[in-house]
Short mmCIF file of C-alpha atoms in Angstrom, two decimals:
data_model
loop_
_atom_site.label_atom_id
_atom_site.label_comp_id
_atom_site.label_asym_id
_atom_site.label_seq_id
_atom_site.Cartn_x
_atom_site.Cartn_y
_atom_site.Cartn_z
CA MET A 319 0.03 -0.09 0.05
CA ALA A 320 1.37 3.34 -0.97
CA ARG A 321 0.54 7.33 -1.58
CA LEU A 322 0.49 7.84 -5.34
CA ARG A 323 1.42 11.11 -6.52
CA GLY A 324 -0.12 13.10 -9.85
CA ARG A 325 -0.42 16.13 -11.67
CA GLY A 326 -3.20 17.34 -13.18
CA MET A 327 -3.88 20.34 -15.17
CA ALA A 328 -7.38 22.49 -15.96
CA SER A 329 -8.07 25.64 -17.87
CA VAL A 330 -11.20 27.70 -18.32
CA ASN A 331 -12.14 30.33 -19.63
CA TYR A 332 -15.17 32.50 -18.19
CA PRO A 333 -17.40 35.47 -19.02
CA THR A 334 -17.93 38.79 -17.66
CA GLY A 335 -21.50 39.47 -17.17
CA MET A 336 -24.29 37.45 -18.90
CA ASN A 337 -28.04 37.70 -19.93
CA LEU A 338 -26.86 38.84 -23.19
CA GLY A 339 -26.47 42.11 -21.99
CA GLY A 340 -29.30 44.62 -21.07
CA ASP A 341 -28.27 44.44 -17.23
CA PRO A 342 -27.72 48.25 -16.34
CA SER A 343 -25.84 48.88 -12.84
CA GLN A 344 -26.20 52.61 -11.78
CA ALA A 345 -23.95 54.78 -9.48
CA LEU A 346 -24.27 58.30 -7.68
CA ILE A 347 -21.54 60.59 -6.27
CA HIS A 348 -21.69 63.53 -4.45
CA ALA A 349 -19.11 65.86 -2.51
CA THR A 350 -19.66 66.75 1.25
CA THR A 351 -18.94 69.97 2.90
CA THR A 352 -15.45 68.41 4.15
CA GLY A 353 -14.15 67.58 0.77
CA SER A 354 -14.85 63.94 0.94
CA PHE A 355 -16.72 61.93 -1.97
CA VAL A 356 -19.87 59.58 -1.52
CA ILE A 357 -20.31 56.98 -3.86
CA SER A 358 -24.08 55.87 -3.49
CA LEU A 359 -24.76 52.35 -4.80
CA SER A 360 -27.20 49.52 -4.55
CA SER A 361 -24.49 46.72 -5.67
CA VAL A 362 -23.73 44.40 -2.90
CA ASP A 363 -20.39 43.71 -1.53
CA LEU A 364 -20.32 40.02 -0.66
CA GLY A 365 -16.68 39.75 0.66
CA GLN A 366 -15.12 39.95 -2.54
CA GLY A 367 -13.94 43.89 -1.92
CA LEU A 368 -16.38 45.71 -4.12
CA LYS A 369 -16.29 48.64 -1.93
CA THR A 370 -12.38 48.81 -2.14
CA ILE A 371 -12.14 48.72 -5.50
CA MET A 372 -15.23 51.32 -6.51
CA ALA A 373 -13.26 53.67 -4.10
CA GLN A 374 -10.22 52.99 -6.09
CA ILE A 375 -11.89 53.44 -9.25
CA ALA A 376 -13.68 56.86 -7.92
CA ALA A 377 -10.33 58.18 -6.64
CA GLU A 378 -8.39 57.61 -9.79
CA THR A 379 -10.93 59.28 -12.02
CA LEU A 380 -11.48 61.92 -9.67
CA GLY A 381 -8.11 62.43 -9.25
CA VAL A 382 -8.29 62.82 -5.29
CA PRO A 383 -6.81 60.34 -2.30
CA TYR A 384 -8.09 57.23 -1.64
CA GLY A 385 -8.91 57.97 1.86
CA ASN A 386 -11.19 60.60 0.59
CA VAL A 387 -13.85 58.34 -1.23
CA MET A 388 -16.51 56.87 1.12
CA VAL A 389 -18.93 53.96 -0.57
CA ASP A 390 -22.62 53.57 0.59
CA THR A 391 -24.09 50.63 -0.03
CA ALA A 392 -27.44 51.26 1.83
CA ASP A 393 -30.35 49.08 -0.21
CA THR A 394 -32.24 48.71 -2.95
CA ASP A 395 -35.14 51.18 -1.48
CA THR A 396 -32.76 53.98 -1.09
CA GLY A 397 -29.88 53.24 -3.72
CA PRO A 398 -29.60 53.73 -7.54
CA HIS A 399 -30.36 50.68 -9.47
CA CYS A 400 -28.17 47.91 -9.95
CA MET A 401 -29.15 44.41 -11.80
CA GLY A 402 -27.03 42.35 -8.92
CA THR A 403 -23.74 40.88 -7.97
CA PHE A 404 -23.49 38.10 -9.72
CA ALA A 405 -21.89 36.59 -12.88
CA SER A 406 -18.43 38.41 -11.93
CA ARG A 407 -20.09 41.51 -13.16
CA ALA A 408 -19.56 43.83 -10.54
CA THR A 409 -15.96 45.37 -11.12
CA HIS A 410 -17.08 45.66 -14.72
CA ARG A 411 -20.33 47.08 -14.54
CA VAL A 412 -20.26 49.04 -11.46
CA GLY A 413 -17.00 50.11 -12.24
CA ASN A 414 -17.76 51.76 -15.49
CA ALA A 415 -20.79 53.24 -13.91
CA VAL A 416 -18.96 55.06 -11.21
CA ILE A 417 -16.11 56.21 -13.88
CA MET A 418 -18.87 58.11 -15.83
CA ALA A 419 -20.31 59.26 -12.13
CA ALA A 420 -16.64 60.49 -11.10
CA LYS A 421 -16.09 62.15 -14.76
CA GLU A 422 -19.40 64.10 -14.39
CA ALA A 423 -18.55 65.09 -10.74
CA ARG A 424 -14.99 66.07 -11.44
CA GLU A 425 -16.30 68.58 -14.09
CA VAL A 426 -18.26 70.44 -11.94
CA MET A 427 -15.51 70.27 -9.26
CA MET A 428 -12.88 72.00 -11.82
CA GLN A 429 -15.12 74.58 -12.93
CA VAL A 430 -15.90 75.52 -8.99
CA ALA A 431 -12.00 75.46 -8.83
CA ALA A 432 -11.36 77.48 -11.80
CA ASP A 433 -13.91 79.99 -10.60
CA GLU A 434 -11.97 80.30 -7.27
CA LEU A 435 -8.51 80.59 -8.94
CA GLU A 436 -10.20 82.81 -11.71
CA VAL A 437 -8.56 80.71 -14.52
CA ASP A 438 -9.97 78.15 -17.28
CA PRO A 439 -10.91 74.90 -15.91
CA ASP A 440 -8.44 73.48 -18.99
CA ASP A 441 -5.57 75.07 -17.06
CA LEU A 442 -6.08 73.14 -13.95
CA MET A 443 -4.53 69.70 -12.94
CA GLY A 444 -5.10 67.64 -9.41
CA ASP A 445 -1.95 66.56 -7.63
CA GLY A 446 -3.88 63.40 -6.55
CA GLU A 447 -3.34 64.24 -3.19
CA GLY A 448 -6.19 66.67 -2.54
CA ARG A 449 -5.04 69.79 -4.18
CA ILE A 450 -6.13 71.27 -7.72
CA HIS A 451 -3.62 73.79 -9.04
CA VAL A 452 -2.81 75.59 -12.20
CA VAL A 453 -0.65 73.79 -14.63
CA GLY A 454 2.80 74.83 -14.52
CA SER A 455 2.32 77.07 -10.85
CA PRO A 456 1.39 74.85 -8.15
CA GLU A 457 1.58 77.61 -5.77
CA LYS A 458 -1.62 78.82 -7.28
CA GLY A 459 -4.16 76.16 -6.22
CA ILE A 460 -6.84 75.34 -3.83
CA GLY A 461 -7.52 72.14 -1.28
CA LEU A 462 -10.34 69.74 -1.18
CA VAL A 463 -12.00 71.34 1.92
CA GLU A 464 -11.51 74.82 0.92
CA LEU A 465 -12.88 74.00 -2.73
CA ALA A 466 -16.02 71.78 -1.14
CA LEU A 467 -16.94 74.99 1.15
CA ALA A 468 -17.10 77.52 -1.73
CA ALA A 469 -19.09 75.30 -3.85
CA HIS A 470 -21.78 74.64 -1.12
CA PHE A 471 -21.50 78.08 0.53
CA LYS A 472 -20.28 80.56 -1.68
CA HIS A 473 -21.48 79.45 -5.63
CA GLY A 474 -24.41 77.34 -4.49
CA ARG A 475 -23.00 74.20 -6.49
CA THR A 476 -23.38 70.83 -6.06
CA ILE A 477 -20.34 68.90 -7.06
CA SER A 478 -22.11 65.58 -8.13
CA GLY A 479 -22.14 63.24 -10.52
CA ARG A 480 -24.59 60.06 -12.23
CA GLY A 481 -23.48 57.34 -14.02
CA ILE A 482 -25.21 54.08 -15.66
CA TYR A 483 -23.68 51.18 -17.58
CA MET A 484 -25.57 48.96 -19.56
CA LYS A 485 -24.10 46.34 -22.20
CA PRO A 486 -26.84 46.78 -24.84
CA LYS A 487 -29.00 43.63 -25.24
CA SER A 488 -27.96 40.81 -27.81
CA ASP A 489 -30.75 39.51 -29.43
CA VAL A 490 -30.07 36.06 -30.49
CA ASP A 491 -30.41 35.18 -34.44
CA PRO A 492 -32.99 32.43 -34.55
CA GLU A 493 -31.43 31.21 -37.80
CA THR A 494 -27.96 31.13 -36.80
CA GLY A 495 -27.81 31.11 -32.92
CA LYS A 496 -25.45 34.22 -33.33
CA MET A 497 -25.43 36.44 -30.22
CA ASP A 498 -22.91 38.23 -28.03
CA PRO A 499 -23.28 36.91 -24.57
CA ASP A 500 -21.03 38.52 -22.54
CA SER A 501 -18.52 41.49 -21.95
CA ALA A 502 -15.40 40.13 -21.65
CA GLN A 503 -13.59 36.91 -21.12
CA ALA A 504 -11.23 35.74 -18.59
CA HIS A 505 -9.19 33.06 -18.48
CA ALA A 506 -7.44 30.65 -16.03
CA CYS A 507 -5.23 27.61 -15.69
CA THR A 508 -4.64 25.63 -12.61
CA VAL A 509 -2.02 22.65 -12.00
CA ALA A 510 -2.81 20.56 -9.09
CA GLU A 511 -0.49 18.04 -7.24
CA VAL A 512 -2.22 15.54 -5.46
CA GLU A 513 -1.40 12.17 -3.23
CA VAL A 514 -3.94 9.55 -3.24
CA ASP A 515 -3.70 6.89 -0.48
CA ASP A 516 -4.37 3.68 -2.08
CA GLU A 517 -5.42 1.77 0.89
CA THR A 518 -7.93 4.31 2.41
CA GLY A 519 -8.91 6.19 -0.72
CA GLU A 520 -8.21 9.82 0.70
CA VAL A 521 -6.98 12.35 -1.70
CA PHE A 522 -4.53 14.90 -0.27
CA VAL A 523 -4.29 18.06 -2.09
CA LEU A 524 -0.40 19.19 -1.97
CA LYS A 525 -0.11 22.13 -4.15
CA LEU A 526 -2.23 24.40 -6.86
CA THR A 527 -0.37 26.73 -8.90
CA ASN A 528 -3.01 29.02 -10.58
CA VAL A 529 -2.48 31.71 -13.48
CA TYR A 530 -5.29 34.23 -13.98
CA GLU A 531 -5.72 36.68 -17.22
CA ILE A 532 -8.25 38.98 -15.67
CA GLY A 533 -7.55 42.45 -18.00
CA ARG A 534 -6.12 44.30 -15.27
CA ALA A 535 -5.97 43.44 -11.45
CA MET A 536 -7.48 46.68 -9.76
CA ASN A 537 -6.19 45.43 -6.58
CA PRO A 538 -3.66 42.96 -7.20
CA ALA A 539 -3.30 42.08 -3.51
CA MET A 540 -6.83 41.49 -3.20
CA ALA A 541 -6.98 39.29 -6.33
CA HIS A 542 -4.41 37.09 -5.08
CA GLN A 543 -6.71 36.34 -1.84
CA GLN A 544 -9.71 35.86 -4.25
CA ILE A 545 -7.65 33.26 -5.91
CA VAL A 546 -6.69 31.45 -2.67
CA GLY A 547 -10.18 31.71 -1.25
CA GLY A 548 -11.67 30.35 -4.95
CA ALA A 549 -8.90 27.59 -4.75
CA TRP A 550 -10.39 26.90 -1.24
CA MET A 551 -13.76 26.49 -2.64
CA GLY A 552 -12.53 24.47 -5.46
CA ILE A 553 -10.85 21.95 -3.42
CA SER A 554 -13.99 21.88 -1.23
CA HIS A 555 -16.25 21.16 -4.37
CA ALA A 556 -13.79 18.50 -5.51
CA LEU A 557 -13.28 16.73 -2.44
CA TYR A 558 -15.86 17.35 0.29
CA GLU A 559 -19.25 19.38 -0.04
CA THR A 560 -22.29 17.53 -1.21
CA THR A 561 -25.89 18.18 -0.25
CA GLU A 562 -27.56 14.55 -0.97
CA PRO A 563 -24.50 12.17 -0.53
CA TYR A 564 -27.01 9.59 -1.03
CA TYR A 565 -28.95 10.80 -4.16
CA PRO A 566 -31.69 9.72 -5.19
CA ASP A 567 -32.71 8.48 -1.53
CA ARG A 568 -32.31 11.95 0.28
CA SER A 569 -32.37 9.99 3.71
CA HIS A 570 -28.94 11.02 6.01
CA GLY A 571 -28.40 14.03 3.97
CA PRO A 572 -26.24 16.99 6.28
CA THR A 573 -29.06 19.02 8.27
CA ASP A 574 -26.34 21.51 9.71
CA PHE A 575 -22.51 22.52 8.97
CA ALA A 576 -21.66 19.87 11.77
CA GLY A 577 -22.36 17.44 9.10
CA TYR A 578 -21.90 19.06 6.22
CA LEU A 579 -18.23 18.60 5.19
CA MET A 580 -15.52 21.19 4.30
CA PRO A 581 -11.91 21.58 4.15
CA GLY A 582 -10.04 23.01 7.25
CA PRO A 583 -7.20 25.10 7.69
CA GLY A 584 -5.13 21.93 7.56
CA ASP A 585 -6.58 20.71 4.14
CA LEU A 586 -5.38 23.97 2.37
CA ALA A 587 -2.79 23.29 0.08
CA GLU A 588 0.58 25.07 -0.88
CA MET A 589 -0.77 28.02 -3.19
CA ARG A 590 1.17 29.75 -5.96
CA SER A 591 -0.52 32.33 -8.13
CA ALA A 592 0.24 34.59 -11.07
CA ILE A 593 -1.93 37.28 -12.44
CA ILE A 594 -1.75 38.30 -16.45
CA GLU A 595 -3.00 41.62 -17.63
CA ARG A 596 -4.30 41.92 -21.00
CA PRO A 597 -6.71 44.95 -20.35
CA ALA A 598 -10.28 45.06 -21.71
CA LYS A 599 -11.35 47.81 -23.84
CA ASN A 600 -14.67 48.12 -22.33
CA GLY A 601 -13.41 47.38 -18.99
CA PRO A 602 -13.00 50.00 -16.27
CA TYR A 603 -8.98 50.74 -16.46
CA GLY A 604 -9.47 47.51 -18.61
CA ALA A 605 -10.72 45.31 -15.91
CA LYS A 606 -12.67 41.98 -16.43
CA GLY A 607 -13.97 39.93 -13.74
CA ILE A 608 -12.24 37.72 -11.69
CA GLY A 609 -14.79 36.81 -8.65
CA GLU A 610 -16.46 33.16 -9.67
CA MET A 611 -14.18 31.42 -11.81
CA THR A 612 -11.55 31.12 -8.88
CA ALA A 613 -13.26 28.36 -7.91
CA ASN A 614 -13.51 26.68 -11.01
CA SER A 615 -10.07 25.50 -12.74
CA PRO A 616 -8.99 23.89 -9.32
CA ILE A 617 -11.99 21.15 -9.46
CA PRO A 618 -10.93 19.21 -13.00
CA ALA A 619 -7.08 19.83 -11.87
CA ILE A 620 -7.58 17.95 -8.79
CA ALA A 621 -9.65 15.48 -10.92
CA ASN A 622 -7.09 14.94 -13.76
CA ALA A 623 -4.12 14.82 -10.71
CA ILE A 624 -6.19 11.83 -8.88
CA PHE A 625 -6.29 10.29 -12.43
CA ASP A 626 -2.79 10.70 -13.25
CA ALA A 627 -1.88 9.23 -9.70
CA CYS A 628 -3.70 6.26 -9.60
CA GLY A 629 -5.82 5.78 -12.77
CA VAL A 630 -9.14 6.24 -11.45
CA ARG A 631 -11.39 8.64 -13.34
CA VAL A 632 -14.23 9.98 -11.18
CA ASP A 633 -16.94 11.71 -12.96
CA GLU A 634 -18.99 12.63 -10.05
CA MET A 635 -18.34 15.28 -6.89
CA PRO A 636 -17.37 14.97 -4.76
CA ILE A 637 -14.43 12.80 -5.38
CA THR A 638 -14.89 10.59 -1.88
CA PRO A 639 -12.47 7.89 -0.76
CA GLU A 640 -15.38 5.65 -1.44
CA ARG A 641 -15.44 6.42 -5.04
CA VAL A 642 -11.62 6.08 -5.45
CA LEU A 643 -11.40 2.85 -3.58
CA ARG A 644 -14.36 1.61 -6.09
CA GLY A 645 -12.11 3.00 -9.05
CA LEU A 646 -9.22 1.08 -7.92
CA ASP A 647 -11.35 -2.36 -7.21
CA ALA A 648 -12.57 -1.90 -10.96
CA LEU A 649 -9.08 -1.51 -12.01
CA ARG A 650 -8.11 -4.38 -9.99
CA GLY A 651 -10.97 -6.56 -11.32
CA VAL A 652 -12.35 -6.90 -8.01
CA PRO A 653 -16.15 -7.60 -8.39
CA ALA A 654 -18.49 -4.93 -7.25
#
């Protein structure tokens, strides 16, 4: 009896957005009297870092420090419309809407600054640190707080902007089936290294090497964290999770998380990840979507590694020790 080692690979391409388009998201931005900017959204941060990314996008577009931007995802009754946080669409759809809103707000901001400094708006630039000044004359400028106070209490101007992004609906050609189902295609490849215990059927995922092409990584650290979290989910789907282990007999299924198996910290494999950037023309600063796809490629990569290790091809999830042992028995000619 031995532990057999194997290596497997799988690659995927993953669509950003779905439903053939026609799925808008909206963003509103306004400045406060203290020089901060508030982004109002109905888009939900599920833990993937939506608020952080939207604040980064707004700060970059406005030309203000990241710390001057707040994101409010109140609820769908009070916020602007969003089709939903699904299909890895949030960074792409909401990010584009935020850029549109930020550009509109920036125009007002620069006009107020021009009125205060008595220059043309085209002669102004932001330093990215909270100050707007005349090009070539950094000493002639105005800070965000002073600017916001002047806008509100002197000029009676609202520094605000609106944005809504929608990919036009693509109707399916009934004759050919031709359509444009998504906004961009992200890509991924995972190489899995496993050990299979040929006596117990247990599978141990030793290492996952992941490469993702996601357009542009808006926040590289968060993108790598997303890859690790998704890989954990991939391991869980591949080897552990099932709601109906005896389907179609539904008896003895898990009723709580004490009986619903998931990998623990000790089951997480060694991780290596790399990100390739090929900006999408229609993405916010070139970004595509990375969200859900991070759980996809590890699953078939693990299955392929198991086959490489012991010759057993399991085509059902999860790949339990019982299924591995049944496969080994079949290879050995042991009667079922």
